[in-house]
PDB file of C-alpha atoms and ligand atoms in Angstrom:
ATOM      1  CA  MET A   1     -42.423 -55.799 136.311  1.00 81.00           C
ATOM      2  CA  ILE A   2     -46.050 -55.191 137.145  1.00 91.00           C
ATOM      3  CA  ASP A   3     -47.674 -53.125 139.853  1.00 93.00           C
ATOM      4  CA  SER A   4     -50.464 -55.347 141.167  1.00 93.00           C
ATOM      5  CA  TYR A   5     -53.268 -54.773 143.685  1.00 94.00           C
ATOM      6  CA  LYS A   6     -51.152 -56.707 146.143  1.00 94.00           C
ATOM      7  CA  HIS A   7     -48.278 -54.237 145.721  1.00 95.00           C
ATOM      8  CA  LYS A   8     -50.662 -51.309 146.076  1.00 95.00           C
ATOM      9  CA  GLY A   9     -52.064 -52.822 149.282  1.00 96.00           C
ATOM     10  CA  LEU A  10     -48.563 -53.318 150.672  1.00 95.00           C
ATOM     11  CA  ARG A  11     -47.752 -49.694 149.833  1.00 96.00           C
ATOM     12  CA  LYS A  12     -50.800 -48.486 151.753  1.00 97.00           C
ATOM     13  CA  LYS A  13     -49.549 -50.425 154.785  1.00 97.00           C
ATOM     14  CA  LEU A  14     -46.067 -48.933 154.362  1.00 97.00           C
ATOM     15  CA  VAL A  15     -47.578 -45.450 154.251  1.00 98.00           C
ATOM     16  CA  GLU A  16     -49.444 -46.169 157.505  1.00 98.00           C
ATOM     17  CA  GLU A  17     -46.201 -47.318 159.101  1.00 97.00           C
ATOM     18  CA  VAL A  18     -44.257 -44.238 157.980  1.00 98.00           C
ATOM     19  CA  ASN A  19     -47.127 -42.059 159.164  1.00 98.00           C
ATOM     20  CA  LYS A  20     -47.134 -43.750 162.592  1.00 98.00           C
ATOM     21  CA  LYS A  21     -43.411 -43.021 162.883  1.00 96.00           C
ATOM     22  CA  GLY A  22     -44.231 -39.316 162.662  1.00 96.00           C
ATOM     23  CA  ILE A  23     -44.441 -38.247 158.996  1.00 97.00           C
ATOM     24  CA  GLU A  24     -47.688 -36.329 158.536  1.00 97.00           C
ATOM     25  CA  ASP A  25     -47.063 -34.444 155.298  1.00 98.00           C
ATOM     26  CA  LYS A  26     -49.810 -35.580 152.916  1.00 98.00           C
ATOM     27  CA  ASN A  27     -47.803 -34.931 149.753  1.00 98.00           C
ATOM     28  CA  ILE A  28     -44.895 -37.059 150.975  1.00 98.00           C
ATOM     29  CA  LEU A  29     -47.227 -39.871 152.033  1.00 98.00           C
ATOM     30  CA  SER A  30     -49.010 -39.844 148.676  1.00 98.00           C
ATOM     31  CA  ALA A  31     -45.683 -39.956 146.830  1.00 98.00           C
ATOM     32  CA  ILE A  32     -44.768 -43.109 148.771  1.00 98.00           C
ATOM     33  CA  GLU A  33     -48.182 -44.548 148.064  1.00 98.00           C
ATOM     34  CA  LYS A  34     -47.841 -43.828 144.372  1.00 98.00           C
ATOM     35  CA  ILE A  35     -44.264 -44.944 143.555  1.00 97.00           C
ATOM     36  CA  PRO A  36     -43.792 -48.716 143.080  1.00 97.00           C
ATOM     37  CA  ARG A  37     -40.698 -49.231 145.278  1.00 96.00           C
ATOM     38  CA  HIS A  38     -40.433 -52.853 144.135  1.00 96.00           C
ATOM     39  CA  PHE A  39     -39.449 -51.584 140.662  1.00 95.00           C
ATOM     40  CA  PHE A  40     -36.161 -50.435 142.229  1.00 94.00           C
ATOM     41  CA  LEU A  41     -35.195 -53.845 143.608  1.00 91.00           C
ATOM     42  CA  ASP A  42     -34.171 -57.031 141.877  1.00 84.00           C
ATOM     43  CA  SER A  43     -37.328 -59.037 141.077  1.00 80.00           C
ATOM     44  CA  SER A  44     -36.255 -61.848 143.420  1.00 80.00           C
ATOM     45  CA  PHE A  45     -36.377 -59.394 146.358  1.00 82.00           C
ATOM     46  CA  GLU A  46     -39.748 -57.951 145.431  1.00 84.00           C
ATOM     47  CA  SER A  47     -41.396 -59.059 148.675  1.00 80.00           C
ATOM     48  CA  PHE A  48     -38.964 -56.943 150.734  1.00 88.00           C
ATOM     49  CA  ALA A  49     -39.790 -53.739 148.906  1.00 93.00           C
ATOM     50  CA  TYR A  50     -42.593 -52.687 151.238  1.00 95.00           C
ATOM     51  CA  GLU A  51     -40.850 -53.279 154.524  1.00 94.00           C
ATOM     52  CA  ASP A  52     -39.654 -50.069 156.134  1.00 95.00           C
ATOM     53  CA  LYS A  53     -36.018 -51.058 155.707  1.00 93.00           C
ATOM     54  CA  PRO A  54     -33.006 -50.177 153.574  1.00 91.00           C
ATOM     55  CA  PHE A  55     -32.108 -52.799 150.988  1.00 92.00           C
ATOM     56  CA  PRO A  56     -29.018 -53.687 148.883  1.00 88.00           C
ATOM     57  CA  ILE A  57     -29.157 -52.415 145.283  1.00 87.00           C
ATOM     58  CA  GLY A  58     -25.740 -53.706 144.103  1.00 86.00           C
ATOM     59  CA  SER A  59     -22.251 -52.132 144.009  1.00 85.00           C
ATOM     60  CA  GLY A  60     -22.265 -52.314 147.837  1.00 85.00           C
ATOM     61  CA  GLN A  61     -24.974 -49.612 148.054  1.00 88.00           C
ATOM     62  CA  THR A  62     -28.485 -49.478 149.454  1.00 89.00           C
ATOM     63  CA  ILE A  63     -31.861 -47.930 148.726  1.00 91.00           C
ATOM     64  CA  SER A  64     -32.652 -45.849 151.842  1.00 91.00           C
ATOM     65  CA  GLN A  65     -35.328 -46.914 154.304  1.00 95.00           C
ATOM     66  CA  PRO A  66     -38.683 -45.375 153.296  1.00 97.00           C
ATOM     67  CA  TYR A  67     -38.971 -43.588 156.654  1.00 97.00           C
ATOM     68  CA  THR A  68     -35.533 -42.018 156.095  1.00 97.00           C
ATOM     69  CA  VAL A  69     -36.508 -40.917 152.566  1.00 98.00           C
ATOM     70  CA  ALA A  70     -39.696 -39.398 153.995  1.00 98.00           C
ATOM     71  CA  TYR A  71     -37.841 -37.712 156.860  1.00 98.00           C
ATOM     72  CA  GLN A  72     -35.116 -36.151 154.694  1.00 98.00           C
ATOM     73  CA  THR A  73     -37.812 -34.986 152.262  1.00 98.00           C
ATOM     74  CA  TYR A  74     -39.800 -33.496 155.150  1.00 98.00           C
ATOM     75  CA  LEU A  75     -36.729 -31.586 156.414  1.00 98.00           C
ATOM     76  CA  LEU A  76     -36.081 -30.296 152.909  1.00 98.00           C
ATOM     77  CA  ASP A  77     -39.632 -28.846 152.808  1.00 97.00           C
ATOM     78  CA  VAL A  78     -39.946 -29.184 149.024  1.00 97.00           C
ATOM     79  CA  LYS A  79     -42.030 -26.657 147.102  1.00 97.00           C
ATOM     80  CA  PRO A  80     -43.174 -27.059 143.470  1.00 97.00           C
ATOM     81  CA  ARG A  81     -40.639 -25.874 140.840  1.00 97.00           C
ATOM     82  CA  GLU A  82     -37.728 -25.759 143.276  1.00 98.00           C
ATOM     83  CA  LYS A  83     -34.387 -26.749 141.793  1.00 98.00           C
ATOM     84  CA  ILE A  84     -32.966 -29.508 143.941  1.00 98.00           C
ATOM     85  CA  LEU A  85     -29.591 -31.227 143.794  1.00 98.00           C
ATOM     86  CA  GLU A  86     -29.428 -34.749 145.192  1.00 98.00           C
ATOM     87  CA  ILE A  87     -26.061 -36.345 145.985  1.00 98.00           C
ATOM     88  CA  GLY A  88     -26.236 -40.151 145.730  1.00 97.00           C
ATOM     89  CA  THR A  89     -28.843 -41.154 143.121  1.00 97.00           C
ATOM     90  CA  GLY A  90     -28.539 -44.820 144.121  1.00 96.00           C
ATOM     91  CA  SER A  91     -31.685 -46.556 142.903  1.00 95.00           C
ATOM     92  CA  GLY A  92     -33.354 -43.282 141.932  1.00 97.00           C
ATOM     93  CA  TYR A  93     -36.242 -43.782 144.364  1.00 97.00           C
ATOM     94  CA  GLN A  94     -35.617 -40.596 146.373  1.00 98.00           C
ATOM     95  CA  ALA A  95     -35.359 -38.604 143.133  1.00 98.00           C
ATOM     96  CA  CYS A  96     -38.846 -39.850 142.169  1.00 98.00           C
ATOM     97  CA  VAL A  97     -40.240 -38.729 145.524  1.00 98.00           C
ATOM     98  CA  LEU A  98     -38.826 -35.228 144.937  1.00 98.00           C
ATOM     99  CA  ILE A  99     -40.299 -35.165 141.419  1.00 98.00           C
ATOM    100  CA  GLU A 100     -43.702 -36.192 142.753  1.00 98.00           C
ATOM    101  CA  LEU A 101     -43.522 -33.127 145.019  1.00 98.00           C
ATOM    102  CA  GLY A 102     -43.024 -30.952 141.957  1.00 98.00           C
ATOM    103  CA  ALA A 103     -39.270 -30.332 142.240  1.00 98.00           C
ATOM    104  CA  ARG A 104     -36.864 -30.004 139.321  1.00 98.00           C
ATOM    105  CA  VAL A 105     -34.318 -32.641 140.228  1.00 98.00           C
ATOM    106  CA  TYR A 106     -30.592 -32.893 139.480  1.00 98.00           C
ATOM    107  CA  SER A 107     -28.920 -35.982 140.923  1.00 98.00           C
ATOM    108  CA  ILE A 108     -25.320 -37.261 140.945  1.00 98.00           C
ATOM    109  CA  GLU A 109     -24.113 -40.842 141.386  1.00 97.00           C
ATOM    110  CA  ARG A 110     -20.480 -41.969 141.576  1.00 95.00           C
ATOM    111  CA  HIS A 111     -21.090 -45.625 140.616  1.00 95.00           C
ATOM    112  CA  ARG A 112     -21.403 -45.934 136.867  1.00 96.00           C
ATOM    113  CA  THR A 113     -23.493 -49.123 137.012  1.00 95.00           C
ATOM    114  CA  LEU A 114     -25.971 -47.582 139.455  1.00 95.00           C
ATOM    115  CA  TYR A 115     -26.136 -44.392 137.417  1.00 97.00           C
ATOM    116  CA  GLN A 116     -26.938 -46.379 134.271  1.00 97.00           C
ATOM    117  CA  LYS A 117     -29.461 -48.582 136.031  1.00 95.00           C
ATOM    118  CA  ALA A 118     -31.270 -45.629 137.620  1.00 97.00           C
ATOM    119  CA  LYS A 119     -31.370 -43.784 134.307  1.00 97.00           C
ATOM    120  CA  LYS A 120     -33.008 -46.723 132.568  1.00 96.00           C
ATOM    121  CA  GLN A 121     -35.389 -47.437 135.437  1.00 96.00           C
ATOM    122  CA  LEU A 122     -36.610 -43.876 135.825  1.00 97.00           C
ATOM    123  CA  ARG A 123     -37.081 -43.431 132.107  1.00 96.00           C
ATOM    124  CA  SER A 124     -39.186 -46.599 131.934  1.00 95.00           C
ATOM    125  CA  MET A 125     -41.387 -45.189 134.714  1.00 96.00           C
ATOM    126  CA  GLY A 126     -41.819 -41.849 132.938  1.00 96.00           C
ATOM    127  CA  TYR A 127     -39.679 -39.801 135.358  1.00 96.00           C
ATOM    128  CA  SER A 128     -37.081 -37.506 133.896  1.00 90.00           C
ATOM    129  CA  PRO A 129     -34.696 -36.009 136.427  1.00 91.00           C
ATOM    130  CA  ASN A 130     -31.317 -34.740 135.243  1.00 97.00           C
ATOM    131  CA  LEU A 131     -28.981 -37.595 136.187  1.00 98.00           C
ATOM    132  CA  PHE A 132     -25.201 -37.255 136.239  1.00 98.00           C
ATOM    133  CA  TYR A 133     -22.349 -39.712 136.636  1.00 97.00           C
ATOM    134  CA  GLY A 134     -19.764 -37.920 138.758  1.00 96.00           C
ATOM    135  CA  ASP A 135     -18.405 -36.956 142.135  1.00 96.00           C
ATOM    136  CA  GLY A 136     -21.052 -35.411 144.340  1.00 97.00           C
ATOM    137  CA  TYR A 137     -18.432 -33.598 146.429  1.00 96.00           C
ATOM    138  CA  LYS A 138     -17.917 -31.339 143.421  1.00 97.00           C
ATOM    139  CA  GLY A 139     -21.634 -30.744 142.843  1.00 97.00           C
ATOM    140  CA  LEU A 140     -22.756 -29.327 139.500  1.00 98.00           C
ATOM    141  CA  PRO A 141     -21.304 -25.815 139.224  1.00 98.00           C
ATOM    142  CA  ALA A 142     -22.664 -25.402 135.683  1.00 97.00           C
ATOM    143  CA  TYR A 143     -26.239 -25.857 136.924  1.00 98.00           C
ATOM    144  CA  SER A 144     -25.915 -23.932 140.188  1.00 97.00           C
ATOM    145  CA  PRO A 145     -27.285 -22.211 142.203  1.00 98.00           C
ATOM    146  CA  PHE A 146     -29.758 -24.665 143.712  1.00 98.00           C
ATOM    147  CA  ASP A 147     -32.699 -23.875 145.978  1.00 98.00           C
ATOM    148  CA  LYS A 148     -31.979 -26.966 148.010  1.00 98.00           C
ATOM    149  CA  ILE A 149     -29.444 -29.791 148.267  1.00 98.00           C
ATOM    150  CA  LEU A 150     -30.119 -33.260 149.627  1.00 98.00           C
ATOM    151  CA  ILE A 151     -27.238 -35.548 150.525  1.00 98.00           C
ATOM    152  CA  THR A 152     -28.201 -39.197 150.823  1.00 97.00           C
ATOM    153  CA  ALA A 153     -24.845 -40.602 151.999  1.00 96.00           C
ATOM    154  CA  ALA A 154     -22.900 -40.046 155.209  1.00 96.00           C
ATOM    155  CA  ALA A 155     -20.529 -37.069 155.013  1.00 96.00           C
ATOM    156  CA  PRO A 156     -17.708 -36.326 157.469  1.00 94.00           C
ATOM    157  CA  GLU A 157     -18.473 -32.607 157.052  1.00 94.00           C
ATOM    158  CA  LEU A 158     -20.420 -30.198 154.876  1.00 95.00           C
ATOM    159  CA  PRO A 159     -18.713 -30.260 151.427  1.00 95.00           C
ATOM    160  CA  PRO A 160     -17.630 -26.634 150.753  1.00 96.00           C
ATOM    161  CA  GLU A 161     -18.346 -26.855 146.996  1.00 97.00           C
ATOM    162  CA  LEU A 162     -21.945 -27.766 147.699  1.00 98.00           C
ATOM    163  CA  PHE A 163     -22.359 -24.859 150.100  1.00 98.00           C
ATOM    164  CA  LYS A 164     -21.108 -22.539 147.323  1.00 98.00           C
ATOM    165  CA  GLN A 165     -23.680 -23.928 144.893  1.00 98.00           C
ATOM    166  CA  LEU A 166     -26.608 -23.215 147.207  1.00 98.00           C
ATOM    167  CA  LYS A 167     -28.706 -20.033 146.916  1.00 98.00           C
ATOM    168  CA  ILE A 168     -28.691 -17.637 149.842  1.00 98.00           C
ATOM    169  CA  GLY A 169     -31.654 -18.687 151.961  1.00 97.00           C
ATOM    170  CA  GLY A 170     -31.311 -22.221 150.540  1.00 98.00           C
ATOM    171  CA  VAL A 171     -31.335 -25.409 152.562  1.00 98.00           C
ATOM    172  CA  ILE A 172     -29.038 -28.454 152.720  1.00 98.00           C
ATOM    173  CA  VAL A 173     -30.138 -31.673 154.425  1.00 98.00           C
ATOM    174  CA  ILE A 174     -27.124 -33.840 155.221  1.00 98.00           C
ATOM    175  CA  PRO A 175     -26.288 -36.755 157.521  1.00 98.00           C
ATOM    176  CA  VAL A 176     -22.976 -35.716 159.127  1.00 97.00           C
ATOM    177  CA  GLY A 177     -20.679 -38.163 160.895  1.00 96.00           C
ATOM    178  CA  GLY A 178     -18.512 -41.272 160.679  1.00 91.00           C
ATOM    179  CA  SER A 179     -19.337 -44.821 159.648  1.00 86.00           C
ATOM    180  CA  GLU A 180     -21.214 -45.874 162.825  1.00 88.00           C
ATOM    181  CA  ASN A 181     -23.969 -43.296 162.698  1.00 93.00           C
ATOM    182  CA  GLN A 182     -24.621 -39.740 161.620  1.00 96.00           C
ATOM    183  CA  THR A 183     -26.559 -36.762 162.893  1.00 97.00           C
ATOM    184  CA  MET A 184     -29.159 -35.495 160.448  1.00 98.00           C
ATOM    185  CA  LYS A 185     -28.548 -31.792 159.941  1.00 98.00           C
ATOM    186  CA  ARG A 186     -30.491 -29.050 158.246  1.00 98.00           C
ATOM    187  CA  ILE A 187     -28.319 -26.159 157.189  1.00 98.00           C
ATOM    188  CA  ILE A 188     -29.683 -22.819 156.035  1.00 98.00           C
ATOM    189  CA  LYS A 189     -27.331 -20.541 154.090  1.00 98.00           C
ATOM    190  CA  THR A 190     -27.721 -17.062 155.564  1.00 98.00           C
ATOM    191  CA  ASP A 191     -25.040 -15.461 153.364  1.00 96.00           C
ATOM    192  CA  ASP A 192     -21.981 -16.514 151.352  1.00 95.00           C
ATOM    193  CA  ASN A 193     -19.938 -17.281 154.461  1.00 95.00           C
ATOM    194  CA  ASN A 194     -22.505 -18.097 157.125  1.00 96.00           C
ATOM    195  CA  PHE A 195     -25.124 -20.661 157.903  1.00 97.00           C
ATOM    196  CA  GLU A 196     -27.519 -21.742 160.596  1.00 98.00           C
ATOM    197  CA  GLU A 197     -27.596 -25.380 161.589  1.00 97.00           C
ATOM    198  CA  GLU A 198     -30.168 -27.597 163.309  1.00 98.00           C
ATOM    199  CA  SER A 199     -29.732 -31.259 164.342  1.00 98.00           C
ATOM    200  CA  PHE A 200     -32.395 -33.970 164.063  1.00 97.00           C
ATOM    201  CA  GLY A 201     -31.362 -37.294 165.573  1.00 93.00           C
ATOM    202  CA  TYR A 202     -29.234 -40.213 164.455  1.00 95.00           C
ATOM    203  CA  PHE A 203     -29.330 -42.167 161.203  1.00 95.00           C
ATOM    204  CA  ARG A 204     -27.137 -44.659 159.414  1.00 93.00           C
ATOM    205  CA  PHE A 205     -26.105 -44.140 155.785  1.00 93.00           C
ATOM    206  CA  VAL A 206     -23.482 -45.628 153.475  1.00 92.00           C
ATOM    207  CA  PRO A 207     -20.488 -43.249 153.214  1.00 93.00           C
ATOM    208  CA  LEU A 208     -20.077 -40.425 150.748  1.00 93.00           C
ATOM    209  CA  LEU A 209     -16.851 -41.338 148.945  1.00 90.00           C
ATOM    210  CA  SER A 210     -14.556 -39.075 146.950  1.00 84.00           C
ATOM    211  CA  ASP A 211     -14.280 -39.291 143.183  1.00 72.00           C
ATOM    212  CA  LYS A 212     -15.919 -41.676 140.733  1.00 70.00           C
ATOM    213  CA  GLU A 213     -15.701 -45.478 140.549  1.00 72.00           C
TER     214      GLU A 213
HETATM  215  N1  SAH B   1     -30.878 -41.807 147.292  1.00 62.56           N
HETATM  216  C1  SAH B   1     -30.677 -43.220 147.033  1.00 62.56           C
HETATM  217  C2  SAH B   1     -29.964 -43.947 148.148  1.00 62.56           C
HETATM  218  C3  SAH B   1     -28.587 -43.530 148.229  1.00 62.56           C
HETATM  219  S1  SAH B   1     -27.390 -44.586 148.984  1.00 62.56           S
HETATM  220  C4  SAH B   1     -31.955 -43.946 146.717  1.00 62.56           C
HETATM  221  O1  SAH B   1     -33.026 -43.322 146.760  1.00 62.56           O
HETATM  222  O2  SAH B   1     -31.879 -45.134 146.366  1.00 62.56           O
HETATM  223  C5  SAH B   1     -26.035 -43.473 148.724  1.00 62.56           C
HETATM  224  C6  SAH B   1     -25.556 -43.368 147.305  1.00 62.56           C
HETATM  225  O3  SAH B   1     -24.548 -42.371 147.287  1.00 62.56           O
HETATM  226  C7  SAH B   1     -24.899 -44.643 146.788  1.00 62.56           C
HETATM  227  O4  SAH B   1     -25.521 -45.026 145.590  1.00 62.56           O
HETATM  228  C8  SAH B   1     -23.440 -44.224 146.557  1.00 62.56           C
HETATM  229  O5  SAH B   1     -22.834 -44.869 145.451  1.00 62.56           O
HETATM  230  C9  SAH B   1     -23.587 -42.734 146.330  1.00 62.56           C
HETATM  231  N2  SAH B   1     -22.375 -41.952 146.562  1.00 62.56           N
HETATM  232  C10 SAH B   1     -21.401 -42.129 147.496  1.00 62.56           C
HETATM  233  N3  SAH B   1     -20.450 -41.179 147.382  1.00 62.56           N
HETATM  234  C11 SAH B   1     -20.817 -40.378 146.333  1.00 62.56           C
HETATM  235  C12 SAH B   1     -20.251 -39.220 145.720  1.00 62.56           C
HETATM  236  N4  SAH B   1     -19.116 -38.682 146.125  1.00 62.56           N
HETATM  237  N5  SAH B   1     -20.910 -38.669 144.677  1.00 62.56           N
HETATM  238  C13 SAH B   1     -22.087 -39.174 144.229  1.00 62.56           C
HETATM  239  N6  SAH B   1     -22.670 -40.276 144.774  1.00 62.56           N
HETATM  240  C14 SAH B   1     -22.056 -40.866 145.819  1.00 62.56           C
END
């Protein structure tokens, strides 16, 4: 696939749209401007890549809407060198955004086909996050603790294993709720048993499911 001037122009427009919706962080906007989102979709759907919408990526899953990616990234407040765990690699697009912000990314996907596809795609684009095929509910104890954790699927509640794998003072961004819609939450771990929680409006994600496929 190529990244043409037309694609770059469409990306500029997408950045303007995301900016108008309230995202002002320059680093996040430049990551969106830089990453060819059409590389993550099937070539026949290329023209949809720069609409601010989610899109099917196979196995019944979706690549998140660019605004949602930007908003979750904004809430996470990524700093260079931070160690971040993402649950739900999906296409790998969000992982690339985190890498562009200088994070060290670990990401888990429960669908083997998506995991394999993302691995290949990211490698071909020169990104090298640590990708894992597994159950995100369990996290990655061997690589913990993490500075931050980003959950990109709808969770009925905060998974306790993930809370354990977060540093004290660390942040989890997670859409909490049922299948209709979820409340975006930012959780700050104040000590091993306590956290502070803030809520940030409604979103709609595919569900976080237990175990692997
Ligand atoms: N971040 C992705 C979009 C994620 S959609 C992107 O940038 O494209 C949510 C993803 O979470 C789906 O790919 C789904 O398969 C995955 N998922 C659902 N339950 C999971 C679990 N328990 N562990 C890991 N991944 C899970």
